[in-house]
CSV table of C-alpha atoms in Angstrom, one decimal:
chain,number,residue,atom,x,y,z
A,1,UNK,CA,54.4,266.7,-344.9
A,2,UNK,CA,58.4,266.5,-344.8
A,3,UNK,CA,58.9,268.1,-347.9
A,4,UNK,CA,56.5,270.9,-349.9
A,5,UNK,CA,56.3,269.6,-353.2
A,6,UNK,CA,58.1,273.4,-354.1
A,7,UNK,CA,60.8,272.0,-353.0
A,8,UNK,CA,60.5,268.7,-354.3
A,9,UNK,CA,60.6,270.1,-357.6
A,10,UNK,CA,63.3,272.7,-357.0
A,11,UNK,CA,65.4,269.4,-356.8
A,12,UNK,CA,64.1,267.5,-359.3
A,13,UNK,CA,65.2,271.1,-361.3
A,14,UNK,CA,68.4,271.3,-359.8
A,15,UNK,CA,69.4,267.3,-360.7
A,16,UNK,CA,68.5,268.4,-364.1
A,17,UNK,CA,69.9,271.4,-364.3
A,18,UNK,CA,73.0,269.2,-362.8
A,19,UNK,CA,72.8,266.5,-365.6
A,20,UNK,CA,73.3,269.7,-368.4
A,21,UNK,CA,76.4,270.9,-366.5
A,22,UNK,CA,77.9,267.3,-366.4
A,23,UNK,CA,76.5,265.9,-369.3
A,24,UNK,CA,78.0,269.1,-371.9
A,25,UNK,CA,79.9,271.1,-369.4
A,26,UNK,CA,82.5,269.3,-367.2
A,27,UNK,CA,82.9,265.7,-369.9
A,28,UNK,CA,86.1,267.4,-371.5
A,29,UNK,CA,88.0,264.9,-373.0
A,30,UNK,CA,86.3,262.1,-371.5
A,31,UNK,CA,83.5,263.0,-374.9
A,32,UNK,CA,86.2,262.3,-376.9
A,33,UNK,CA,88.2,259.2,-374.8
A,34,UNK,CA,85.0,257.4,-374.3
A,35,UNK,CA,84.7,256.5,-378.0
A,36,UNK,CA,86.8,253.9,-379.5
A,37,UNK,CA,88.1,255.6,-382.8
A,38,UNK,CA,89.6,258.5,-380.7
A,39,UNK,CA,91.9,255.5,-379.3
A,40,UNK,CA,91.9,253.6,-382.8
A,41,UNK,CA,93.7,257.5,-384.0
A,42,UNK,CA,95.6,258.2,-381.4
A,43,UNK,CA,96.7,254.9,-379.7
A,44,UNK,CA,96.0,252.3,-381.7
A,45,UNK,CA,98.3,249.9,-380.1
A,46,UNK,CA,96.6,246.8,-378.5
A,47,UNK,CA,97.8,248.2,-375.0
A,48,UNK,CA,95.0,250.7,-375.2
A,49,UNK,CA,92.0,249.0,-377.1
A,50,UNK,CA,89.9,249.3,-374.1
A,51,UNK,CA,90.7,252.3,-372.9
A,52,UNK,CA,87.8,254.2,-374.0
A,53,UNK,CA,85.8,251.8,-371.0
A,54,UNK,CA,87.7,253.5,-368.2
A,55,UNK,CA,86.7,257.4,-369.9
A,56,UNK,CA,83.3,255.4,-369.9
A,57,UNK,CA,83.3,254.7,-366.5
A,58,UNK,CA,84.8,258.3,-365.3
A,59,UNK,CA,82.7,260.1,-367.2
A,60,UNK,CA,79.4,257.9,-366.3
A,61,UNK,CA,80.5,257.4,-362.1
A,62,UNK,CA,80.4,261.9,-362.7
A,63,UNK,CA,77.2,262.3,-364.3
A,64,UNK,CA,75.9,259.7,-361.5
A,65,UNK,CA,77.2,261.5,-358.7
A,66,UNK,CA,76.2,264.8,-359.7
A,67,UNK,CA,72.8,264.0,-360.5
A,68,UNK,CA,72.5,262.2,-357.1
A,69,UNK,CA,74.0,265.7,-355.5
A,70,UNK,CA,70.7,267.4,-354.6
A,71,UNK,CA,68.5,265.1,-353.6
A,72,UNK,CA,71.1,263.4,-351.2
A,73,UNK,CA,71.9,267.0,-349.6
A,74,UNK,CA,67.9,266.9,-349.3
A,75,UNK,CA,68.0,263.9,-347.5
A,76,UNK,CA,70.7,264.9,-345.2
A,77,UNK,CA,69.3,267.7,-344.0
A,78,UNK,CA,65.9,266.0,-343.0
A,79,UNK,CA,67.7,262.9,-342.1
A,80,UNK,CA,66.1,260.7,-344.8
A,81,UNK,CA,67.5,257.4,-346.1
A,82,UNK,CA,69.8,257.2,-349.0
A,83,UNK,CA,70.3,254.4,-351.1
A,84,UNK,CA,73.7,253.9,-352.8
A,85,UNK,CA,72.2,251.1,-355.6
A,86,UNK,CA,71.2,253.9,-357.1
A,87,UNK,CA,74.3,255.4,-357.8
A,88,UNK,CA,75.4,252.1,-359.2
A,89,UNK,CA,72.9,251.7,-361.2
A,90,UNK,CA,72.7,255.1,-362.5
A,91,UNK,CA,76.4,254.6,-363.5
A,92,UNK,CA,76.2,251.4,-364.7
A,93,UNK,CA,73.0,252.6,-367.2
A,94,UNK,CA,74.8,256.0,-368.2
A,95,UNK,CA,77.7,253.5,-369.1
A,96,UNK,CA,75.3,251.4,-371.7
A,97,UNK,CA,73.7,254.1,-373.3
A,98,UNK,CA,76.9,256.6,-373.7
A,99,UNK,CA,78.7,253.9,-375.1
A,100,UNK,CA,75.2,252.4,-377.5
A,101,UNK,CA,75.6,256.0,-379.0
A,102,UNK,CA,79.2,256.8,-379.1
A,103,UNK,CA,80.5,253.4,-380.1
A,104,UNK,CA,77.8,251.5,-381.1
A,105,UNK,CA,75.9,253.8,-383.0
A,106,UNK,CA,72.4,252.0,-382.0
A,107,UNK,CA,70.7,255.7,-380.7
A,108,UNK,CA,71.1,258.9,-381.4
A,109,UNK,CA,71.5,262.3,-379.0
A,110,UNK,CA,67.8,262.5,-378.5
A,111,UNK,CA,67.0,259.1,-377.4
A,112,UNK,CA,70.4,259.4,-375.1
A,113,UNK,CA,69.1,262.4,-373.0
A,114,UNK,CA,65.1,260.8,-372.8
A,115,UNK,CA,67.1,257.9,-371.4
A,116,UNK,CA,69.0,259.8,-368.9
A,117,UNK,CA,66.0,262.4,-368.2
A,118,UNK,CA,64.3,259.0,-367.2
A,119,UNK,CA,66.8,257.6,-365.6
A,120,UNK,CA,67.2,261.4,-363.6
A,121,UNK,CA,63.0,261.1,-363.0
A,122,UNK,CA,63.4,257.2,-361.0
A,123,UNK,CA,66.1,258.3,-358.9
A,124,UNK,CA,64.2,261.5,-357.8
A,125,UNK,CA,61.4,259.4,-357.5
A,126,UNK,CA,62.8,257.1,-355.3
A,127,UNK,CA,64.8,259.6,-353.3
A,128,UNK,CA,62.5,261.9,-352.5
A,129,UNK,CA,59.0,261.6,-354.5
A,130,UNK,CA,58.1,259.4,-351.7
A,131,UNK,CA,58.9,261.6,-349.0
């Protein structure tokens, strides 16, 4: 086998463990730029009503890169395949849901983190459940 399945859970750990730092650590002011009433009070002119999409984006391309950290060094080292769709689509996902409980108000903090713990679990899954 390429990879003891210690190991393979060391990194699905590690992508989690990875997900806390960015996800409550490292945000900063993106938590509060990614939600439209920090730029209705602070900038409400029309210039900057959409704004809060590029803390969206910053904040969501971070959590996506981070998470994809470990298992990509993995898959250096033993010269595995990576796929970059899955940074995409990790981005473009964190993107939704941050902004369907920040803005939108259609989840709440739980169902936000089962939705990135998912999202964490496919891209492990893909990267190197298989291997």
């Amino acid at each position: 086998e390429i990879m003891n399945i210690a190991y393979k859970i060391f990194i699905l750990f590690t992508m989690i463990f990875c997900h806390i730092v960015d996800d409550y650590y490292l945000q900063g002011w993106l938590a509060s730029a990614k939600q439209k009433s920090w730029w209705e009070k602070n900038a409400p002119g029309k210039l900057y009503k959409y704004d809060y999409l590029a803390a969206l984006f910053m904040h969501s391309f971070s959590w996506s890169f981070m998470i994809m950290l470990p298992p990509t060094i993995a898959l250096m080292i033993i010269g595995g395949k990576w796929n970059p769709l899955l940074l995409v689509m990790n981005l473009l996902i964190h993107m939704l849901v941050d902004d369907m409980k920040a803005n939108k108000k259609k989840i709440n903090l739980i169902q936000d983190q089962i939705t990135h713990m998912f999202q964490i679990a496919f891209t492990w899954g893909c990267l190197i459940g298989k291997l």
